[in-house]
CSV table of C-alpha atoms in Angstrom, one decimal:
chain,number,residue,atom,x,y,z
A,17,MET,CA,2.4,15.2,0.1
A,18,THR,CA,-0.1,12.5,-0.8
A,19,ALA,CA,-3.9,12.7,-0.6
A,20,SER,CA,-6.9,11.0,-2.0
A,21,ALA,CA,-10.4,12.2,-2.1
A,22,ASP,CA,-13.6,10.5,-3.1
A,23,PHE,CA,-16.1,13.3,-2.5
A,24,MET,CA,-16.9,16.9,-2.9
A,25,THR,CA,-18.9,18.9,-0.4
A,26,ARG,CA,-21.8,21.1,-1.4
A,27,ARG,CA,-19.7,24.2,-1.3
A,28,GLY,CA,-17.1,22.8,-3.7
A,29,ILE,CA,-14.4,22.1,-1.1
A,30,THR,CA,-12.6,18.8,-1.4
A,31,GLU,CA,-10.9,17.5,1.7
A,32,ALA,CA,-8.5,14.6,1.7
A,33,PRO,CA,-6.0,13.2,4.2
A,34,ALA,CA,-2.3,13.7,3.2
A,35,SER,CA,0.8,12.0,4.5
A,36,MET,CA,4.5,13.0,4.5
A,37,VAL,CA,6.8,11.2,2.1
A,38,ASP,CA,10.0,12.2,4.0
A,39,GLY,CA,11.2,9.8,6.6
A,40,GLY,CA,13.1,12.3,8.7
A,41,ARG,CA,10.3,12.9,11.1
A,42,MET,CA,9.8,9.2,11.7
A,43,LEU,CA,13.5,8.8,12.4
A,44,VAL,CA,13.5,11.6,15.0
A,45,ARG,CA,10.3,10.1,16.7
A,46,SER,CA,12.0,6.7,16.8
A,47,VAL,CA,15.1,8.0,18.4
A,48,GLN,CA,13.0,10.0,20.9
A,49,ARG,CA,11.0,6.9,21.8
A,50,ILE,CA,14.2,4.8,22.3
A,51,PHE,CA,15.8,7.5,24.4
A,52,GLY,CA,12.6,7.8,26.5
A,53,ALA,CA,12.4,4.0,27.1
A,54,GLY,CA,16.1,4.1,28.1
A,55,LEU,CA,15.4,6.9,30.6
A,56,PHE,CA,12.4,5.0,32.0
A,57,LEU,CA,14.5,1.8,32.4
A,58,ALA,CA,17.3,3.8,34.0
A,59,ALA,CA,14.9,5.0,36.7
A,60,PHE,CA,14.6,1.4,37.9
A,61,VAL,CA,18.2,0.3,37.2
A,62,ILE,CA,19.5,3.0,39.5
A,63,TRP,CA,18.2,1.1,42.4
A,64,LEU,CA,20.4,-1.9,41.6
A,65,ALA,CA,23.5,-0.1,42.8
A,66,PRO,CA,24.8,-1.3,46.2
A,67,VAL,CA,22.7,0.0,49.2
A,68,THR,CA,24.3,2.7,51.3
A,69,GLU,CA,23.3,3.9,54.7
A,70,GLN,CA,23.7,7.6,53.8
A,71,HIS,CA,20.3,9.3,53.6
A,72,GLU,CA,21.5,12.0,51.2
A,73,VAL,CA,22.5,9.4,48.6
A,74,MET,CA,19.2,7.6,49.0
A,75,LEU,CA,17.3,10.8,48.6
A,76,PHE,CA,19.4,11.7,45.5
A,77,ARG,CA,18.6,8.3,44.0
A,78,LEU,CA,14.9,8.8,44.7
A,79,PHE,CA,14.9,12.2,43.0
A,80,LEU,CA,17.0,11.0,40.1
A,81,SER,CA,14.9,8.0,39.4
A,82,ALA,CA,11.7,10.1,39.6
A,83,ALA,CA,13.1,12.6,37.2
A,84,ALA,CA,14.3,9.9,34.8
A,85,ALA,CA,10.9,8.2,34.9
A,86,ILE,CA,8.9,11.4,34.3
A,87,ALA,CA,11.3,12.4,31.5
A,88,GLY,CA,11.2,9.0,29.9
A,89,ILE,CA,7.4,8.8,29.9
A,90,GLY,CA,7.2,12.4,28.6
A,91,LEU,CA,9.6,11.5,25.7
A,92,MET,CA,7.7,8.4,24.8
A,93,LEU,CA,4.3,10.2,24.8
A,94,ALA,CA,5.7,13.1,22.8
A,95,SER,CA,7.1,10.7,20.2
A,96,GLY,CA,3.6,9.8,19.0
A,97,ARG,CA,2.6,10.2,15.4
A,98,PRO,CA,1.1,13.6,14.7
A,99,ALA,CA,-2.2,13.9,12.8
A,100,SER,CA,-1.7,13.7,9.1
A,101,PRO,CA,-2.4,17.0,7.2
A,102,GLU,CA,-5.4,17.3,5.0
A,103,VAL,CA,-5.4,18.8,1.5
A,104,ARG,CA,-8.4,21.1,1.0
A,105,ILE,CA,-9.1,22.1,-2.5
A,106,ASP,CA,-11.8,24.8,-2.9
A,107,THR,CA,-12.8,24.8,-6.5
A,108,ILE,CA,-15.1,27.8,-6.0
A,109,ARG,CA,-12.6,30.1,-4.4
A,110,ARG,CA,-9.8,28.4,-6.3
A,111,THR,CA,-7.5,27.8,-3.4
A,112,VAL,CA,-5.5,24.9,-2.1
A,113,SER,CA,-4.8,24.6,1.6
A,114,LEU,CA,-2.8,22.2,3.7
A,115,VAL,CA,-4.4,21.9,7.2
A,116,ARG,CA,-3.3,19.8,10.2
A,117,PRO,CA,-6.4,18.8,12.3
A,118,GLY,CA,-6.0,19.6,15.9
A,119,VAL,CA,-7.8,18.9,19.2
A,120,GLU,CA,-11.4,20.0,19.7
A,121,GLY,CA,-11.9,20.9,16.0
A,122,ARG,CA,-9.0,23.4,15.9
A,123,HIS,CA,-7.0,23.2,12.7
A,124,ALA,CA,-3.5,24.5,12.0
A,125,MET,CA,-3.0,26.0,8.6
A,126,LEU,CA,0.3,24.7,7.2
A,127,SER,CA,0.0,26.2,3.7
A,128,HIS,CA,-2.5,28.2,1.7
A,129,CYS,CA,-2.2,29.0,-2.0
A,130,ALA,CA,-4.5,30.3,-4.7
A,131,PHE,CA,-4.6,28.5,-8.0
A,132,ALA,CA,-3.0,31.5,-9.6
A,133,ASP,CA,-0.1,31.3,-7.2
A,134,LEU,CA,0.7,27.7,-7.8
A,135,GLY,CA,4.0,27.0,-9.6
A,136,ALA,CA,2.6,24.1,-11.7
A,137,ALA,CA,0.0,21.5,-11.9
A,138,GLU,CA,0.1,18.1,-13.6
A,139,ILE,CA,-2.9,15.8,-14.3
A,140,THR,CA,-2.5,12.2,-15.1
A,141,GLY,CA,-5.8,10.3,-15.2
A,142,GLY,CA,-7.4,11.0,-11.8
A,143,VAL,CA,-4.1,12.0,-10.2
A,144,VAL,CA,-3.4,15.7,-9.7
A,145,ARG,CA,0.0,16.9,-8.6
A,146,LEU,CA,0.3,20.5,-7.4
A,147,TRP,CA,3.6,22.4,-6.9
A,148,ASP,CA,3.8,25.7,-5.0
A,149,GLY,CA,5.5,28.8,-6.3
A,150,GLY,CA,8.9,27.7,-5.0
A,151,GLY,CA,8.8,24.5,-7.0
A,152,ARG,CA,8.2,22.2,-4.1
A,153,LEU,CA,5.6,19.4,-4.3
A,154,LEU,CA,2.6,20.7,-2.4
A,155,ALA,CA,0.1,17.8,-2.8
A,156,VAL,CA,-0.7,14.7,-4.8
A,157,VAL,CA,-4.5,14.2,-5.0
A,158,THR,CA,-6.3,11.2,-6.4
A,159,LEU,CA,-9.8,12.0,-7.5
A,160,THR,CA,-12.3,9.3,-8.5
A,161,ASP,CA,-15.3,11.5,-8.9
A,162,LYS,CA,-15.4,12.9,-12.5
A,163,VAL,CA,-17.4,16.0,-11.5
A,164,VAL,CA,-14.9,17.0,-8.9
A,165,LEU,CA,-12.0,16.3,-11.3
A,166,ASN,CA,-13.5,18.3,-14.1
A,167,SER,CA,-14.2,21.2,-11.7
A,168,LEU,CA,-10.6,21.1,-10.5
A,169,ILE,CA,-9.3,20.9,-14.1
A,170,ASN,CA,-11.4,23.8,-15.2
A,171,GLY,CA,-10.2,25.9,-12.2
A,172,LEU,CA,-6.6,25.1,-12.9
A,173,ARG,CA,-7.1,25.8,-16.6
A,174,ASP,CA,-8.7,29.2,-15.9
A,175,ALA,CA,-5.7,30.0,-13.7
A,176,GLY,CA,-3.3,29.1,-16.5
A,177,LYS,CA,-1.6,26.2,-14.7
A,178,ILE,CA,-2.5,23.6,-17.3
A,179,ALA,CA,-3.1,23.8,-21.0
């Protein structure tokens, strides 16, 4: 996870957008988009077959092309890029949350961890790397505001995650 933050709210919560490093989701979305475009194209190509006088065959073609077009459009629309998760660091409550913004202000909590439950934290200049209890990289946050950085460092130091 990667995040950058340039501000801190009055309550001590830092919010920053994060993006996935793994390319697996992008590959799945690309294949889904290609398959959807193929289905949509197949809905029109089915009519290039020789014309027959049987009404049942024509009706079957109509239903098949409508189903392929709807499925193709659905796959292409579903393959859109999801909203990037945000890293929220609350230096007062001493928690780190990974939240995916949703429609109409609804947010999906992906991960929530107290400073004390973090596996490790590493600070290099203004870059803070946080690992969860399982040793997986939770977030990489770049802080340019010294007050926010000092508040985060003090919270992590009090939790015993940095020396």
